[in-house]
């Protein structure tokens, strides 16, 4: 009654086990993602390895014939070899970034580049599953504020999920298996409101509305205000029967 506190009850919950389970689950998901991407990684690395074998083999042939290559030829072949080894290193660094916790800092990110890098890793798998990609990305999309590695992971997950949906059930009417990746820039009017005539889902992102300022920059050179809507869709069965 006098406002004093006679006793305090404190309840503590140890979340160590829950956090450990979440960490193991996260690792398992990353390993599953690596397994999914294994075919694409092998394909990406196999190309520069084949080039390395070709360049080194040609130098070996010259040496076996007791014909020392001239300095220009030697430097040109070595430059090609170094270029291919740098390409392999970039692929490995890229994979490390995909599976590592990594930096979550946001930066100016090109949506088109993230999509292309994702397709570069899953492209071989898509071809093996007879899935065609319809890539509808306007060339003048403005950069978005995002984490490029995480954006790429999102595209990979959506594309692989769509591929599995197409494996589960063929498209109707004998259509080819297709995944469509599209993007549209949605500008913001002065005052912060988005243009109402642009749909929530860009069924036709390649159609530019008159005067929507797509890709334009302001007078002071800053990127346009608004957002980029990225959509990944397939012509499979949808979620019907795939809820589990």
Tab-separated table of C-alpha atoms in Angstrom:
chain	number	residue	atom	x	y	z
A	1	UNK	CA	0.000	0.000	0.000
A	2	UNK	CA	2.906	2.386	0.558
A	3	UNK	CA	4.352	1.633	-2.887
A	4	UNK	CA	7.152	-0.544	-1.575
A	5	UNK	CA	8.186	-3.895	-3.094
A	6	UNK	CA	8.341	-6.848	-0.693
A	7	UNK	CA	9.508	-9.461	-3.190
A	8	UNK	CA	10.350	-10.011	-6.852
A	9	UNK	CA	9.788	-13.182	-8.864
A	10	UNK	CA	12.249	-13.630	-11.746
A	11	UNK	CA	11.672	-16.321	-14.389
A	12	UNK	CA	14.573	-17.341	-16.593
A	13	UNK	CA	14.400	-19.539	-19.676
A	14	UNK	CA	17.589	-21.087	-21.007
A	15	UNK	CA	17.471	-20.829	-24.818
A	16	UNK	CA	20.835	-22.523	-25.410
A	17	UNK	CA	19.342	-25.749	-26.748
A	18	UNK	CA	16.930	-23.901	-29.036
A	19	UNK	CA	19.741	-21.779	-30.438
A	20	UNK	CA	21.887	-24.872	-31.010
A	21	UNK	CA	19.059	-26.580	-32.877
A	22	UNK	CA	18.528	-23.479	-35.026
A	23	UNK	CA	22.253	-23.333	-35.786
A	24	UNK	CA	22.338	-27.009	-36.803
A	25	UNK	CA	19.242	-26.491	-38.950
A	26	UNK	CA	20.884	-23.515	-40.642
A	27	UNK	CA	24.001	-25.569	-41.378
A	28	UNK	CA	21.867	-28.388	-42.767
A	29	UNK	CA	20.070	-25.952	-45.046
A	30	UNK	CA	23.373	-24.597	-46.323
A	31	UNK	CA	24.654	-28.116	-47.000
A	32	UNK	CA	21.411	-28.897	-48.845
A	33	UNK	CA	21.846	-25.721	-50.884
A	34	UNK	CA	25.424	-26.719	-51.718
A	35	UNK	CA	24.183	-30.112	-52.863
A	36	UNK	CA	21.583	-28.424	-55.037
A	37	UNK	CA	24.228	-26.164	-56.567
A	38	UNK	CA	26.895	-28.880	-56.955
A	39	UNK	CA	26.086	-29.511	-60.613
A	40	UNK	CA	26.244	-25.825	-61.429
A	41	UNK	CA	29.509	-25.356	-59.529
A	42	UNK	CA	31.109	-28.306	-61.330
A	43	UNK	CA	30.004	-26.879	-64.675
A	44	UNK	CA	31.295	-23.397	-63.810
A	45	UNK	CA	34.721	-24.668	-62.734
A	46	UNK	CA	35.040	-27.248	-65.510
A	47	UNK	CA	35.100	-24.584	-68.227
A	48	UNK	CA	38.177	-22.678	-66.988
A	49	UNK	CA	39.860	-25.990	-66.085
A	50	UNK	CA	39.431	-27.176	-69.685
A	51	UNK	CA	40.917	-23.901	-70.918
A	52	UNK	CA	43.860	-24.277	-68.519
A	53	UNK	CA	44.508	-27.773	-69.835
A	54	UNK	CA	44.432	-26.506	-73.416
A	55	UNK	CA	46.816	-23.583	-72.812
A	56	UNK	CA	49.288	-25.634	-70.748
A	57	UNK	CA	49.123	-28.504	-73.238
A	58	UNK	CA	50.047	-26.238	-76.141
A	59	UNK	CA	53.114	-25.003	-74.254
A	60	UNK	CA	54.058	-28.604	-73.462
A	61	UNK	CA	53.834	-29.500	-77.173
A	62	UNK	CA	56.196	-26.667	-78.067
A	63	UNK	CA	58.655	-27.812	-75.397
A	64	UNK	CA	58.540	-31.444	-76.611
A	65	UNK	CA	59.409	-30.299	-80.131
A	66	UNK	CA	62.448	-28.463	-78.788
A	67	UNK	CA	60.916	-25.255	-80.052
A	68	UNK	CA	61.092	-22.691	-77.312
A	69	UNK	CA	58.128	-20.329	-77.722
A	70	UNK	CA	58.981	-16.708	-78.396
A	71	UNK	CA	58.586	-14.261	-75.555
A	72	UNK	CA	55.311	-12.753	-76.840
A	73	UNK	CA	53.679	-16.170	-77.266
A	74	UNK	CA	54.816	-17.299	-73.827
A	75	UNK	CA	53.519	-14.153	-72.139
A	76	UNK	CA	50.192	-14.389	-73.986
A	77	UNK	CA	49.662	-18.026	-72.927
A	78	UNK	CA	50.649	-17.276	-69.333
A	79	UNK	CA	48.222	-14.349	-69.263
A	80	UNK	CA	45.429	-16.689	-70.417
A	81	UNK	CA	46.373	-19.244	-67.761
A	82	UNK	CA	46.443	-16.606	-65.020
A	83	UNK	CA	43.094	-15.273	-66.206
A	84	UNK	CA	41.450	-18.700	-65.964
A	85	UNK	CA	42.915	-19.358	-62.507
A	86	UNK	CA	41.547	-15.986	-61.371
A	87	UNK	CA	38.138	-17.032	-62.729
A	88	UNK	CA	38.243	-20.247	-60.672
A	89	UNK	CA	39.223	-18.262	-57.587
A	90	UNK	CA	36.288	-15.902	-58.141
A	91	UNK	CA	33.888	-18.858	-58.401
A	92	UNK	CA	35.216	-20.345	-55.137
A	93	UNK	CA	35.047	-16.969	-53.359
A	94	UNK	CA	31.507	-16.576	-54.655
A	95	UNK	CA	30.477	-19.941	-53.222
A	96	UNK	CA	32.084	-19.112	-49.868
A	97	UNK	CA	30.084	-15.902	-49.730
A	98	UNK	CA	26.866	-17.784	-50.512
A	99	UNK	CA	27.238	-20.296	-47.681
A	100	UNK	CA	28.919	-18.065	-45.088
A	101	UNK	CA	27.030	-15.935	-42.595
A	102	UNK	CA	28.699	-12.974	-44.304
A	103	UNK	CA	28.191	-9.270	-44.021
A	104	UNK	CA	24.563	-8.169	-44.044
A	105	UNK	CA	25.363	-4.581	-44.984
A	106	UNK	CA	23.152	-3.058	-47.658
A	107	UNK	CA	24.593	-1.397	-50.743
A	108	UNK	CA	23.601	-0.309	-54.241
A	109	UNK	CA	22.855	-3.615	-55.974
A	110	UNK	CA	21.988	-4.396	-59.579
A	111	UNK	CA	19.054	-6.830	-59.694
A	112	UNK	CA	20.066	-8.014	-63.159
A	113	UNK	CA	23.574	-8.970	-61.957
A	114	UNK	CA	22.189	-10.916	-58.986
A	115	UNK	CA	19.786	-12.821	-61.251
A	116	UNK	CA	22.521	-13.622	-63.780
A	117	UNK	CA	24.896	-14.918	-61.095
A	118	UNK	CA	22.132	-17.084	-59.636
A	119	UNK	CA	21.264	-18.515	-63.049
A	120	UNK	CA	24.958	-19.156	-63.677
A	121	UNK	CA	24.979	-21.545	-60.716
A	122	UNK	CA	21.680	-23.331	-61.359
A	123	UNK	CA	21.665	-23.125	-65.170
A	124	UNK	CA	23.189	-26.585	-65.688
A	125	UNK	CA	20.636	-28.103	-63.335
A	126	UNK	CA	17.769	-26.351	-65.083
A	127	UNK	CA	18.920	-27.738	-68.430
A	128	UNK	CA	19.177	-31.242	-66.925
A	129	UNK	CA	15.576	-30.917	-65.715
A	130	UNK	CA	14.442	-29.592	-69.133
A	131	UNK	CA	13.401	-26.224	-67.743
A	132	UNK	CA	13.616	-23.116	-69.928
A	133	UNK	CA	14.131	-19.645	-68.472
A	134	UNK	CA	12.249	-16.569	-69.671
A	135	UNK	CA	14.351	-13.654	-68.466
A	136	UNK	CA	12.473	-10.344	-68.732
A	137	UNK	CA	14.645	-7.687	-67.099
A	138	UNK	CA	14.615	-4.129	-68.490
A	139	UNK	CA	18.198	-2.996	-69.198
A	140	UNK	CA	17.714	0.346	-67.443
A	141	UNK	CA	16.560	-0.909	-64.042
A	142	UNK	CA	17.927	1.367	-61.310
A	143	UNK	CA	20.071	-0.115	-58.560
A	144	UNK	CA	18.293	-1.175	-55.372
A	145	UNK	CA	19.459	-1.002	-51.777
A	146	UNK	CA	20.080	-4.629	-50.842
A	147	UNK	CA	22.657	-7.230	-49.884
A	148	UNK	CA	23.776	-8.703	-53.238
A	149	UNK	CA	24.627	-12.168	-51.869
A	150	UNK	CA	21.332	-12.489	-50.000
A	151	UNK	CA	19.394	-11.292	-53.043
A	152	UNK	CA	21.133	-13.940	-55.115
A	153	UNK	CA	20.251	-16.585	-52.503
A	154	UNK	CA	16.591	-15.569	-52.731
A	155	UNK	CA	16.607	-15.962	-56.532
A	156	UNK	CA	18.323	-19.370	-56.268
A	157	UNK	CA	15.784	-20.603	-53.710
A	158	UNK	CA	12.797	-19.436	-55.758
A	159	UNK	CA	14.142	-20.891	-59.024
A	160	UNK	CA	15.016	-24.256	-57.418
A	161	UNK	CA	11.581	-24.414	-55.750
A	162	UNK	CA	9.933	-23.724	-59.117
A	163	UNK	CA	12.076	-26.440	-60.737
A	164	UNK	CA	10.958	-28.960	-58.095
A	165	UNK	CA	7.325	-27.945	-58.644
A	166	UNK	CA	7.733	-28.597	-62.374
A	167	UNK	CA	9.317	-31.986	-61.597
A	168	UNK	CA	6.300	-32.885	-59.432
A	169	UNK	CA	3.753	-32.218	-62.158
A	170	UNK	CA	4.117	-31.454	-65.862
A	171	UNK	CA	2.560	-28.253	-67.239
A	172	UNK	CA	-0.871	-28.617	-68.777
A	173	UNK	CA	-1.540	-29.065	-72.502
A	174	UNK	CA	1.939	-30.400	-73.241
A	175	UNK	CA	3.627	-27.045	-72.634
A	176	UNK	CA	7.358	-26.798	-72.096
A	177	UNK	CA	8.576	-26.415	-68.530
A	178	UNK	CA	9.229	-22.706	-68.101
A	179	UNK	CA	10.315	-20.371	-65.312
A	180	UNK	CA	9.832	-16.646	-65.846
A	181	UNK	CA	11.982	-14.082	-64.055
A	182	UNK	CA	10.777	-10.528	-64.498
A	183	UNK	CA	11.306	-7.158	-62.910
A	184	UNK	CA	9.646	-3.763	-63.114
A	185	UNK	CA	10.583	-0.378	-61.743
A	186	UNK	CA	7.822	1.278	-59.721
A	187	UNK	CA	8.488	4.994	-59.338
A	188	UNK	CA	7.227	7.097	-56.468
A	189	UNK	CA	5.321	10.285	-57.095
A	190	UNK	CA	6.259	13.437	-55.304
A	191	UNK	CA	4.886	13.170	-51.810
A	192	UNK	CA	5.912	9.502	-51.519
A	193	UNK	CA	2.921	7.738	-53.144
A	194	UNK	CA	3.534	5.089	-55.756
A	195	UNK	CA	1.869	5.496	-59.124
A	196	UNK	CA	-1.487	3.726	-58.691
A	197	UNK	CA	-1.772	2.564	-62.292
A	198	UNK	CA	1.196	0.205	-61.966
A	199	UNK	CA	-0.043	-3.251	-60.887
A	200	UNK	CA	1.115	-4.989	-57.738
A	201	UNK	CA	2.424	-7.785	-59.916
A	202	UNK	CA	4.044	-6.773	-63.222
A	203	UNK	CA	2.454	-9.167	-65.693
A	204	UNK	CA	3.967	-7.094	-68.480
A	205	UNK	CA	7.126	-5.469	-67.102
A	206	UNK	CA	8.452	-4.908	-70.621
A	207	UNK	CA	5.613	-2.438	-71.232
A	208	UNK	CA	6.674	1.025	-70.147
A	209	UNK	CA	3.898	3.334	-69.037
A	210	UNK	CA	4.051	6.792	-70.616
A	211	UNK	CA	6.022	9.188	-68.509
A	212	UNK	CA	6.737	6.754	-65.693
A	213	UNK	CA	10.336	7.879	-65.591
A	214	UNK	CA	11.750	4.373	-65.811
A	215	UNK	CA	15.470	4.498	-65.275
A	216	UNK	CA	15.528	8.290	-65.193
A	217	UNK	CA	17.678	10.219	-62.750
A	218	UNK	CA	16.894	13.423	-60.972
A	219	UNK	CA	18.538	16.709	-61.850
A	220	UNK	CA	21.156	16.250	-59.111
A	221	UNK	CA	22.148	12.831	-60.487
A	222	UNK	CA	20.623	10.720	-57.700
A	223	UNK	CA	18.895	7.430	-58.461
A	224	UNK	CA	15.112	7.659	-58.945
A	225	UNK	CA	12.861	7.105	-55.954
A	226	UNK	CA	10.699	4.012	-55.878
A	227	UNK	CA	11.292	0.298	-55.829
A	228	UNK	CA	12.001	-2.625	-58.142
A	229	UNK	CA	9.550	-5.525	-58.018
A	230	UNK	CA	11.155	-8.885	-58.859
A	231	UNK	CA	8.884	-11.837	-59.668
A	232	UNK	CA	9.766	-15.510	-60.200
A	233	UNK	CA	6.931	-17.652	-61.578
A	234	UNK	CA	6.529	-21.026	-63.280
A	235	UNK	CA	3.875	-22.745	-65.351
A	236	UNK	CA	3.648	-25.761	-63.038
A	237	UNK	CA	0.864	-26.830	-60.688
A	238	UNK	CA	1.408	-24.093	-58.100
A	239	UNK	CA	1.043	-25.114	-54.458
A	240	UNK	CA	-1.724	-27.608	-55.182
A	241	UNK	CA	-0.599	-30.896	-53.638
A	242	UNK	CA	2.817	-29.457	-52.667
A	243	UNK	CA	1.963	-27.891	-49.290
A	244	UNK	CA	4.190	-30.314	-47.378
